mmCIF file with all atom_site columns, C-alpha atoms in Angstrom:
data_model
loop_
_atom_site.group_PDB
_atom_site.id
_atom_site.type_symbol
_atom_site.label_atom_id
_atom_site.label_alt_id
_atom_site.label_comp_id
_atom_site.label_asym_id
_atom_site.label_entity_id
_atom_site.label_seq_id
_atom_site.pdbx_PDB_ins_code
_atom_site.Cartn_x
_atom_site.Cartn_y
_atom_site.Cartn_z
_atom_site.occupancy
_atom_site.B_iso_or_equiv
_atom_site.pdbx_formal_charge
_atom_site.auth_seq_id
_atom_site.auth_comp_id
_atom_site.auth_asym_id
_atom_site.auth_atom_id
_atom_site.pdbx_PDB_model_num
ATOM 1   C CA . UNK A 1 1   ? -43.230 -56.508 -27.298 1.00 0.00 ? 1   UNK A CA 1
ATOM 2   C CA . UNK A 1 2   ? -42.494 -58.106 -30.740 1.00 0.00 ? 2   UNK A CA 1
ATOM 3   C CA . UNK A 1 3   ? -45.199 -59.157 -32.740 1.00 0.00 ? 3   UNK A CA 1
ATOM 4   C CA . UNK A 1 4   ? -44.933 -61.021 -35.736 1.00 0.00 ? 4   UNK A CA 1
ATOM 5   C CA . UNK A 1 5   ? -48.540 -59.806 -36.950 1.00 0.00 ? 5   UNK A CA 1
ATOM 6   C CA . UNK A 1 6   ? -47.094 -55.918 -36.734 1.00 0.00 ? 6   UNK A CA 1
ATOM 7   C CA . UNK A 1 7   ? -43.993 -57.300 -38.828 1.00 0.00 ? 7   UNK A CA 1
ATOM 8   C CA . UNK A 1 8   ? -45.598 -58.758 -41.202 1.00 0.00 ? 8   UNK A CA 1
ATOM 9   C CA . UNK A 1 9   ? -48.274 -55.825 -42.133 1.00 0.00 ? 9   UNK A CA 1
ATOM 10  C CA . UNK A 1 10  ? -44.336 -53.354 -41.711 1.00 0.00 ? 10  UNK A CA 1
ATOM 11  C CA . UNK A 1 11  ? -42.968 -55.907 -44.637 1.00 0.00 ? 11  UNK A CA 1
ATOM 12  C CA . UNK A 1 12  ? -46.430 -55.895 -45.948 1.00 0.00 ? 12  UNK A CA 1
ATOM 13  C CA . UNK A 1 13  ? -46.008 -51.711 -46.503 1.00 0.00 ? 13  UNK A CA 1
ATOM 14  C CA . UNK A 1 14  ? -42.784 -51.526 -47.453 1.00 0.00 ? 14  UNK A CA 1
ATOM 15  C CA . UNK A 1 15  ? -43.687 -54.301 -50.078 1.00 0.00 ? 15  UNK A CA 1
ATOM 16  C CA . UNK A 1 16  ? -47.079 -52.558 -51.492 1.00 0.00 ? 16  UNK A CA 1
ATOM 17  C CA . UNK A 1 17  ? -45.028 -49.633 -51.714 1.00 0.00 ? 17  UNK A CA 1
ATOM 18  C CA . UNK A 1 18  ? -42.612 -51.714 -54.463 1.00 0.00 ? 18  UNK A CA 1
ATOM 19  C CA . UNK A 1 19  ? -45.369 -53.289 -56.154 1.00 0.00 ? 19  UNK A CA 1
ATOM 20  C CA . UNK A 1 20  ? -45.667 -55.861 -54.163 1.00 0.00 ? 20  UNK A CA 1
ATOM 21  C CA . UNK A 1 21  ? -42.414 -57.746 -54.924 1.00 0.00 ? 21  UNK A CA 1
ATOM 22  C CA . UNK A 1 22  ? -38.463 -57.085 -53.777 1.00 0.00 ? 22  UNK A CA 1
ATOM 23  C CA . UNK A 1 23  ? -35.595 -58.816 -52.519 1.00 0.00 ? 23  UNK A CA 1
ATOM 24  C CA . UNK A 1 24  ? -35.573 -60.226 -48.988 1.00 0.00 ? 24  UNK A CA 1
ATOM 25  C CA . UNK A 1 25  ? -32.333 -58.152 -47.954 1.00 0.00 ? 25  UNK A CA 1
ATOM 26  C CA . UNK A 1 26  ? -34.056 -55.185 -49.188 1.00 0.00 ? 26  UNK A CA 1
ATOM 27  C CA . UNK A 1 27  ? -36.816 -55.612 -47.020 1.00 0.00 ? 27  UNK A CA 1
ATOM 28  C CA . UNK A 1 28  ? -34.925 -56.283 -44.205 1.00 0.00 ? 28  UNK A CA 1
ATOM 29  C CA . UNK A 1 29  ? -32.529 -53.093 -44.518 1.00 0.00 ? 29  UNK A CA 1
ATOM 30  C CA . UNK A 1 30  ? -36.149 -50.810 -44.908 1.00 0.00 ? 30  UNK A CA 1
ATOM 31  C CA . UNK A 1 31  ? -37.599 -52.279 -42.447 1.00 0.00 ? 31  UNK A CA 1
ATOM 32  C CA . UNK A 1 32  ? -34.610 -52.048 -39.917 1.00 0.00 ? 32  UNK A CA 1
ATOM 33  C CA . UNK A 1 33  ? -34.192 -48.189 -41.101 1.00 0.00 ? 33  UNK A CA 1
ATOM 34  C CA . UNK A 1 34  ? -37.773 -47.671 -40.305 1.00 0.00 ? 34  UNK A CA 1
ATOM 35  C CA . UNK A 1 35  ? -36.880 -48.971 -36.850 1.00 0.00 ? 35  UNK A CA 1
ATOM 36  C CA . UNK A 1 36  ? -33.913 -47.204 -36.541 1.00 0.00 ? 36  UNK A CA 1
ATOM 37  C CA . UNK A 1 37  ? -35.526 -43.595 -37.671 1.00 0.00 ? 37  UNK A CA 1
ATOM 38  C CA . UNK A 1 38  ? -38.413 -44.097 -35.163 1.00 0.00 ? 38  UNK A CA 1
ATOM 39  C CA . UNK A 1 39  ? -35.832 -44.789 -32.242 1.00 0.00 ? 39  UNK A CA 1
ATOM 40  C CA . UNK A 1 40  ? -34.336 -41.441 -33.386 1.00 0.00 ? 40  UNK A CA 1
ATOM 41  C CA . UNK A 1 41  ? -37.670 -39.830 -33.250 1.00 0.00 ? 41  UNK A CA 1
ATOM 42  C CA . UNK A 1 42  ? -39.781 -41.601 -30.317 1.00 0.00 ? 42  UNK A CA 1
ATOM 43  C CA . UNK A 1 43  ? -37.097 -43.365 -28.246 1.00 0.00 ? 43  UNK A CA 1
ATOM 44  C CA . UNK A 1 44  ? -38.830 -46.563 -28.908 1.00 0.00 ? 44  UNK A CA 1
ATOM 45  C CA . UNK A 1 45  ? -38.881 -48.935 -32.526 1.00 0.00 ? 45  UNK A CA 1
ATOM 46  C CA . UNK A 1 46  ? -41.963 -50.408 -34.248 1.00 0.00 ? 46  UNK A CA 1
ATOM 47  C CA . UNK A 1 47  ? -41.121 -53.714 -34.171 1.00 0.00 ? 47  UNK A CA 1
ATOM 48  C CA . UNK A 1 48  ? -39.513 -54.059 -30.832 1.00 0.00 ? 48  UNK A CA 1
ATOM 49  C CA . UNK A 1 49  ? -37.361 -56.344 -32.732 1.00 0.00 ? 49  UNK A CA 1
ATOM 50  C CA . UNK A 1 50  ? -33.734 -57.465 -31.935 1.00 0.00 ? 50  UNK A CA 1
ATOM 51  C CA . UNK A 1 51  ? -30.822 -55.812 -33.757 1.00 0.00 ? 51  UNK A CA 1
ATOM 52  C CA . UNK A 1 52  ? -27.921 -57.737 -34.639 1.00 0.00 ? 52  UNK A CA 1
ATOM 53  C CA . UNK A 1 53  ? -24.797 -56.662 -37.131 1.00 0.00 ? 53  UNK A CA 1
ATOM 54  C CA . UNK A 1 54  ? -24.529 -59.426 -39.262 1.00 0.00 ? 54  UNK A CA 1
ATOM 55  C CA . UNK A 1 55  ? -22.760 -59.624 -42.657 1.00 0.00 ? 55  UNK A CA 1
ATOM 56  C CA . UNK A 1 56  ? -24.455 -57.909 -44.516 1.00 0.00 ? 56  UNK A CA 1
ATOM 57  C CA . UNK A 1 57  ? -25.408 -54.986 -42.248 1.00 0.00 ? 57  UNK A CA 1
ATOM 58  C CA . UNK A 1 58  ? -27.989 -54.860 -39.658 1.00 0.00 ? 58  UNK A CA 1
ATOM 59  C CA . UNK A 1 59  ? -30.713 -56.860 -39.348 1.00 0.00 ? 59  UNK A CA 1
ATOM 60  C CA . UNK A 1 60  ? -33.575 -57.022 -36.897 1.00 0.00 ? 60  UNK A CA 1
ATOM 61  C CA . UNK A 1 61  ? -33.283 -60.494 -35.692 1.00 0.00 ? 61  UNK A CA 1
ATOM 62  C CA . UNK A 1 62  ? -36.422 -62.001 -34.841 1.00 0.00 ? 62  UNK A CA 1
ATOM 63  C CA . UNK A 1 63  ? -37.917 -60.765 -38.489 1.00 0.00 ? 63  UNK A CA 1
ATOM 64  C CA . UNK A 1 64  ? -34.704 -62.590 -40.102 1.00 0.00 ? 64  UNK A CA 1
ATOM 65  C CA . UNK A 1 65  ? -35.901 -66.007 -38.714 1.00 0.00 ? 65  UNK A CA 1
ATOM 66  C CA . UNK A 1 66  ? -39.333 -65.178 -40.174 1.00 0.00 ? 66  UNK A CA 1
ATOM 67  C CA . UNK A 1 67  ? -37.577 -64.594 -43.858 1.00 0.00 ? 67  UNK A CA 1
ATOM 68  C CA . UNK A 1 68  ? -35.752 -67.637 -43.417 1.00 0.00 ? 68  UNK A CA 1
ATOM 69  C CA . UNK A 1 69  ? -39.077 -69.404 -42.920 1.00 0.00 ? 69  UNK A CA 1
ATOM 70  C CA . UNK A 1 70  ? -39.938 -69.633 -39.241 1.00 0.00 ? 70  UNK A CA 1
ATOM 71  C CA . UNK A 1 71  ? -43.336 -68.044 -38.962 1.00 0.00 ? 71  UNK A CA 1
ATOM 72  C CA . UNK A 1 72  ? -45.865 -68.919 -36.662 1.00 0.00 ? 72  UNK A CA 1
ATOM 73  C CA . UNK A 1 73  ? -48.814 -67.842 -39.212 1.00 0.00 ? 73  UNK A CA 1
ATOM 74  C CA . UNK A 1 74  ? -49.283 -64.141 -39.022 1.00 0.00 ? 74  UNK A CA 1
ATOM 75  C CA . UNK A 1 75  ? -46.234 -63.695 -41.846 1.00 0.00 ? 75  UNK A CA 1
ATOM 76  C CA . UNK A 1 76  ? -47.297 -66.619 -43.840 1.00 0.00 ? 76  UNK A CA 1
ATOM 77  C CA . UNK A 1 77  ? -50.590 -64.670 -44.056 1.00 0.00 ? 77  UNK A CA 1
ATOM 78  C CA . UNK A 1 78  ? -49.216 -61.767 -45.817 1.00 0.00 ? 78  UNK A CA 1
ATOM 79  C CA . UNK A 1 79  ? -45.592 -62.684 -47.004 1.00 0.00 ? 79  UNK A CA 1
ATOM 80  C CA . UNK A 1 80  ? -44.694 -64.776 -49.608 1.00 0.00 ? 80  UNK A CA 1
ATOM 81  C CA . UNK A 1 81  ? -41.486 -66.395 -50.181 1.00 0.00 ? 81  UNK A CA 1
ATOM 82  C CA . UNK A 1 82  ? -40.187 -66.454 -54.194 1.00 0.00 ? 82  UNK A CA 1
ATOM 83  C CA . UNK A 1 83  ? -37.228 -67.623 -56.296 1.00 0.00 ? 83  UNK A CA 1
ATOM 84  C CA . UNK A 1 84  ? -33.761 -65.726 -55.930 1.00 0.00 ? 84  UNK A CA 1
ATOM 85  C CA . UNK A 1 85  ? -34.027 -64.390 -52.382 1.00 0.00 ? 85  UNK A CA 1
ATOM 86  C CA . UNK A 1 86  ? -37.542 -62.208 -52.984 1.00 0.00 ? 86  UNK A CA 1
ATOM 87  C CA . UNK A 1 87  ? -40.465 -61.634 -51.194 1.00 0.00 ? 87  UNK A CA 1
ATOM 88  C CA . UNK A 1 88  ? -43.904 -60.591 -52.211 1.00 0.00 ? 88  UNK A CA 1
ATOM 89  C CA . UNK A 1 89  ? -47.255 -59.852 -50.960 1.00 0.00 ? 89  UNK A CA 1
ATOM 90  C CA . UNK A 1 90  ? -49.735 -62.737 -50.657 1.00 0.00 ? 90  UNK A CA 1
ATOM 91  C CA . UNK A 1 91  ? -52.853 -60.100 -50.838 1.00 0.00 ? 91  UNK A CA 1
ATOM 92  C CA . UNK A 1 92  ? -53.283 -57.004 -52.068 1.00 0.00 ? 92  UNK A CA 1
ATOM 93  C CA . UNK A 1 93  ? -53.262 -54.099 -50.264 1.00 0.00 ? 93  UNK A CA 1
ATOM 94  C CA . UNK A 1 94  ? -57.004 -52.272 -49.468 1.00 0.00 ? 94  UNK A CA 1
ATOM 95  C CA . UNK A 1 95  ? -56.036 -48.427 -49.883 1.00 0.00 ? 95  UNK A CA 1
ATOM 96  C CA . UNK A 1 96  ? -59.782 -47.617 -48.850 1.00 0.00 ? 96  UNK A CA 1
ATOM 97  C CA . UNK A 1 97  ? -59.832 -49.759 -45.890 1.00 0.00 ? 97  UNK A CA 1
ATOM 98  C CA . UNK A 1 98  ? -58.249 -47.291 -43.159 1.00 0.00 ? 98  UNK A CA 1
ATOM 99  C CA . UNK A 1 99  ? -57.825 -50.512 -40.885 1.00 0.00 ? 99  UNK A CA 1
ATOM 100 C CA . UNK A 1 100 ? -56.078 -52.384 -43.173 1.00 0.00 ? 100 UNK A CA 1
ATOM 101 C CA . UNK A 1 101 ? -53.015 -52.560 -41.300 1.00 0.00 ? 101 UNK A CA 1
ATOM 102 C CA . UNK A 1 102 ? -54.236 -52.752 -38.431 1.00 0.00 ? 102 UNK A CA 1
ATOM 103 C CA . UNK A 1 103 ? -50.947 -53.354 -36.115 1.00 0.00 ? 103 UNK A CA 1
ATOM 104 C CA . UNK A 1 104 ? -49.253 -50.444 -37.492 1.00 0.00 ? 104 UNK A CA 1
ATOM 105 C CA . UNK A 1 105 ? -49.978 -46.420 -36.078 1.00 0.00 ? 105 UNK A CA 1
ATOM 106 C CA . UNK A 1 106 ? -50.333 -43.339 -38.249 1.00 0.00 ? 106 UNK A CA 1
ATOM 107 C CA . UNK A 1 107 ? -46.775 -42.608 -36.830 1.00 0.00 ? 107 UNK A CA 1
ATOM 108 C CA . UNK A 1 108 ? -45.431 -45.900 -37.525 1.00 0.00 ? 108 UNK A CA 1
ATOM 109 C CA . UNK A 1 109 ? -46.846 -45.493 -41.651 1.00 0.00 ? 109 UNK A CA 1
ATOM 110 C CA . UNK A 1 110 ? -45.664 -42.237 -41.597 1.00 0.00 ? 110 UNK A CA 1
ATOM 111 C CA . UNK A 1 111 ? -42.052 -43.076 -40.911 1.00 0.00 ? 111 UNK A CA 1
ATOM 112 C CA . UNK A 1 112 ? -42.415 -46.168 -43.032 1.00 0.00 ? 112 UNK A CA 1
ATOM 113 C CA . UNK A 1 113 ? -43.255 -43.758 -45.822 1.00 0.00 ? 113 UNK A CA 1
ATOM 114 C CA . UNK A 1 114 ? -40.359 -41.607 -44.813 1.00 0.00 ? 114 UNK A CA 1
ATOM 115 C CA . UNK A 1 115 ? -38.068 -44.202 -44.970 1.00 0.00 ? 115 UNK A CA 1
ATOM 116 C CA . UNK A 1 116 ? -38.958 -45.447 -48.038 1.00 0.00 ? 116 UNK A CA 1
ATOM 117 C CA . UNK A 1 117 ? -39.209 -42.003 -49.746 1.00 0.00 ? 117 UNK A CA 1
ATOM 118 C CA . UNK A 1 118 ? -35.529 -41.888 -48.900 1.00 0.00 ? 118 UNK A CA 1
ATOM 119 C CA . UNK A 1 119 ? -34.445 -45.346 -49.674 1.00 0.00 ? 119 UNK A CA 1
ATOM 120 C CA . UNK A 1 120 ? -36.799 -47.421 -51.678 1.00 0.00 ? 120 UNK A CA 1
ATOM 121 C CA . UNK A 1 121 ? -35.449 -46.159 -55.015 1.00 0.00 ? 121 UNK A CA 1
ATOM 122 C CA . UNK A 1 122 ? -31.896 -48.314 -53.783 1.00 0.00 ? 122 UNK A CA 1
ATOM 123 C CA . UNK A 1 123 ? -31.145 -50.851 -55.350 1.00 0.00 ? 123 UNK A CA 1
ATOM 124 C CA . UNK A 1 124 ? -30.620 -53.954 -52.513 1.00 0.00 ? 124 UNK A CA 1
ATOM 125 C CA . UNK A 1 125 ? -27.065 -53.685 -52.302 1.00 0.00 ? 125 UNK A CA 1
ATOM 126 C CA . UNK A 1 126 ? -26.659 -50.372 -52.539 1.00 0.00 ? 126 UNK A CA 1
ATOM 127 C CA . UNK A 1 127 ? -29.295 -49.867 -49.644 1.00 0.00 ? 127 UNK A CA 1
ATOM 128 C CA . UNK A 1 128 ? -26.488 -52.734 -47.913 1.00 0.00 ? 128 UNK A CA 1
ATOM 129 C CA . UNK A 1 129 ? -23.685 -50.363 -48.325 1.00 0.00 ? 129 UNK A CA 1
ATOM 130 C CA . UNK A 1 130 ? -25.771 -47.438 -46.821 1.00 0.00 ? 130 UNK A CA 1
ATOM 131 C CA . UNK A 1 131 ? -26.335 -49.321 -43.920 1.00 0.00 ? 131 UNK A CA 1
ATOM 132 C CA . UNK A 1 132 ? -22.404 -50.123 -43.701 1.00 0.00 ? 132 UNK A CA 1
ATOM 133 C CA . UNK A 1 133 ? -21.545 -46.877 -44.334 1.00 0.00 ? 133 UNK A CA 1
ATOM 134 C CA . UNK A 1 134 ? -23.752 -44.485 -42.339 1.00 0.00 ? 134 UNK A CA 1
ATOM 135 C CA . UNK A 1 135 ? -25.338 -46.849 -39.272 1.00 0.00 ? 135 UNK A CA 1
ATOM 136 C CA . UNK A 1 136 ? -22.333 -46.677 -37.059 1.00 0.00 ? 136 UNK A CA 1
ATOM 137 C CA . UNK A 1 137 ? -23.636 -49.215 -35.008 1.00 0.00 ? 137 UNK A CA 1
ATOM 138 C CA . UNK A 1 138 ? -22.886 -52.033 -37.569 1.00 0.00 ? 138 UNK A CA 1
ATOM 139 C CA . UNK A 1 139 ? -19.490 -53.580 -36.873 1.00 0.00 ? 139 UNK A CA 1
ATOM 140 C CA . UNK A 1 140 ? -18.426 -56.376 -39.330 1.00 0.00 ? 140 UNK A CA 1
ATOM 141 C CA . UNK A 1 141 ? -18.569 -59.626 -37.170 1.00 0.00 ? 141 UNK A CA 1
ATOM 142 C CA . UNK A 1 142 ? -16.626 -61.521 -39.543 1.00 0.00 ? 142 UNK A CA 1
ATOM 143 C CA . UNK A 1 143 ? -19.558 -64.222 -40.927 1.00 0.00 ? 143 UNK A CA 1
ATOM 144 C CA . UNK A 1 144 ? -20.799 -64.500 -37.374 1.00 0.00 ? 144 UNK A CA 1
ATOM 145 C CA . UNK A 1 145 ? -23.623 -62.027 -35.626 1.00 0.00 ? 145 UNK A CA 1
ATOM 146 C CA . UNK A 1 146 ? -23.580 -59.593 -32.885 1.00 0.00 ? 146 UNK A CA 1
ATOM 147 C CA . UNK A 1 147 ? -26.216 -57.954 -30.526 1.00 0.00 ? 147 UNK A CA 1
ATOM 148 C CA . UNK A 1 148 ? -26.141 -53.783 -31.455 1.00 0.00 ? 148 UNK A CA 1
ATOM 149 C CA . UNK A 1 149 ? -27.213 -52.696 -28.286 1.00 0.00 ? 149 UNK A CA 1
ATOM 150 C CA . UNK A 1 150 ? -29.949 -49.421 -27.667 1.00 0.00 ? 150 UNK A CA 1
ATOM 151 C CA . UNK A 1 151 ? -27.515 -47.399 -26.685 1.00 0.00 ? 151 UNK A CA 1
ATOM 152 C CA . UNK A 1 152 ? -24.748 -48.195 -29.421 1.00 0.00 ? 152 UNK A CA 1
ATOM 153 C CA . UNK A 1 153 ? -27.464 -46.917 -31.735 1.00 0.00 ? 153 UNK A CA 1
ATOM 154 C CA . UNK A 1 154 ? -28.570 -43.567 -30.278 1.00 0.00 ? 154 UNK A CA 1
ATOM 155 C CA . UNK A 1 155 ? -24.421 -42.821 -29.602 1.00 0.00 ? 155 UNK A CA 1
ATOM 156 C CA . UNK A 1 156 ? -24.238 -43.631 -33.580 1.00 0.00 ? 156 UNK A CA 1
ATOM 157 C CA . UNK A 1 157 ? -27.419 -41.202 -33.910 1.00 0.00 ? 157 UNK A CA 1
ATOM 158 C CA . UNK A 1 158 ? -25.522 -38.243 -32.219 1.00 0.00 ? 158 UNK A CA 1
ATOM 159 C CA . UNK A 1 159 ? -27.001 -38.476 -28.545 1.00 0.00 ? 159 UNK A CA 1
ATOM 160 C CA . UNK A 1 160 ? -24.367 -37.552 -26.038 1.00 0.00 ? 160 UNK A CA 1
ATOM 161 C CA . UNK A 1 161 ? -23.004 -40.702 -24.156 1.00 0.00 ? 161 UNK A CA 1
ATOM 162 C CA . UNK A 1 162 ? -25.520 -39.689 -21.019 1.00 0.00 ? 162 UNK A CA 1
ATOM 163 C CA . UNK A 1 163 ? -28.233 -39.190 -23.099 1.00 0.00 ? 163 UNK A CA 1
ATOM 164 C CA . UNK A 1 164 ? -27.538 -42.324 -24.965 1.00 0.00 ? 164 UNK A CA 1
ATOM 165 C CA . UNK A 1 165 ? -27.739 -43.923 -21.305 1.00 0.00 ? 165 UNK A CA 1
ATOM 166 C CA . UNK A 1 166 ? -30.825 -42.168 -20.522 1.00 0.00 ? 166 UNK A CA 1
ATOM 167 C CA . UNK A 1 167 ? -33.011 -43.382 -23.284 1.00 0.00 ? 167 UNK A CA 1
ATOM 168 C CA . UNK A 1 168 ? -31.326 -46.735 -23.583 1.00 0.00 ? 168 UNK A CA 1
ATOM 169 C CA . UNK A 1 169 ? -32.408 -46.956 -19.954 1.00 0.00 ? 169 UNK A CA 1
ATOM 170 C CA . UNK A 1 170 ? -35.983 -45.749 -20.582 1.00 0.00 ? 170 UNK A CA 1
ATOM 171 C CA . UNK A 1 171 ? -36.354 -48.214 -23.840 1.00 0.00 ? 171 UNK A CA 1
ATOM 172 C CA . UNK A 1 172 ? -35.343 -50.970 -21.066 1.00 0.00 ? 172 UNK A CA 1
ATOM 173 C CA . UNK A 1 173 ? -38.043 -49.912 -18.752 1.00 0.00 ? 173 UNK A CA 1
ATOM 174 C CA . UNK A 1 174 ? -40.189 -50.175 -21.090 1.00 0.00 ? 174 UNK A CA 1
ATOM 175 C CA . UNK A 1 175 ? -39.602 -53.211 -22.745 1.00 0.00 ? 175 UNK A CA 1
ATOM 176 C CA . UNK A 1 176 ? -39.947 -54.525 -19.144 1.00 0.00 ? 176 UNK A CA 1
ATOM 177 C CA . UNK A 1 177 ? -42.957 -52.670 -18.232 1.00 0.00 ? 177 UNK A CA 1
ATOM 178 C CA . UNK A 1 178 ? -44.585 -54.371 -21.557 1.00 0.00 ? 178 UNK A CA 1
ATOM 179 C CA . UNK A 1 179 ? -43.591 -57.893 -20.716 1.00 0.00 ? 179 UNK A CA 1
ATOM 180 C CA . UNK A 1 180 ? -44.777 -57.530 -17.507 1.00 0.00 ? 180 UNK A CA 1
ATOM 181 C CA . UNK A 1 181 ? -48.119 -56.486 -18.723 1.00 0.00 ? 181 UNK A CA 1
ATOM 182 C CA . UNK A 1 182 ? -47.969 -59.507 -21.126 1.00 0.00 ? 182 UNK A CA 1
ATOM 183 C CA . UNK A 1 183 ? -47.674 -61.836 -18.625 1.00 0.00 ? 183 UNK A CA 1
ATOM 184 C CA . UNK A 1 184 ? -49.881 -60.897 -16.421 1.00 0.00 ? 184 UNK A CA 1
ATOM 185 C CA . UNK A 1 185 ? -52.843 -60.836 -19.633 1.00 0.00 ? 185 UNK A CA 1
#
């Protein structure tokens, strides 16, 4: 299920990694990569987040509202908004502290790093026009937004159309396996 505390310690990574400041569509490219690369990997994302093509390439929906200023208090606690579309970390980040970020798995940190071995030296709209060029499961809607859908993304990562059904379907299962769990707690 989404959380916005495990979203806010992903930004809060991605940002320590940059020295604690970068632009917001920066962020949100990383951080949907990150997403993307662990779908490839695991069949699942860390966030559990919503992706949507939008303008400017994908974005993971629920963590757009959050930039935009929606939080409910977990990404106030660690994200800052600044002047001309940045973000930064509101605390610094405890290398000793293995728990710091709590929310986020070894696996999840090690993709993170992955991602941003490969990526954070982009600049934010050249890191845009990666995500146009080479996510084929961005389609220009034309100012508006659209839903990209599981399976649009593991076609667009090379799986066979039935095994783009197949874990599409399991992703599903699970999503509904962990809001059923939710509930019930």
């Amino acid at each position: 299920m989404f959380s916005e505390a495990k979203v806010a310690q992903m930004a809060a990574f991605f940002l320590d990694k940059s020295e604690g400041r970068m632009p917001y569509l920066k962020l949100m490219k990383l951080l949907y990569l990150a997403d993307r690369e662990c779908l490839d990997r695991f069949g699942y994302t860390i966030s559990d987040d919503r992706m949507v093509s939008m303008p400017h390439g994908p974005v993971l929906s629920r963590t757009y509202d959050l930039m935009k200023g929606t939080s409910q208090g977990d990404w106030d606690e660690w994200i800052a908004d600044e002047a001309n579309h940045e973000v930064s970390l509101k605390k610094p980040v405890d290398h000793e502290d293995e728990y710091f970020f709590l929310e986020l798995s070894v696996a999840d940190m090690e993709i993170m790093d992955a991602v941003y071995r490969k990526f954070g030296h982009m600049a934010k709209f050249d890191i845009r026009d990666y995500t146009h060029d080479h996510c084929q499961e961005w389609k220009d809607p034309h100012g508006s937004s659209r839903p990209i859908t599981p399976y649009e993304i593991f076609k667009a990562l090379g799986r066979s159309d039935d095994q783009a059904r197949a874990s599409a379907g399991q992703l599903h299962s699970q999503r509904q396996l962990s809001q059923k769990m939710a509930d019930y707690l």
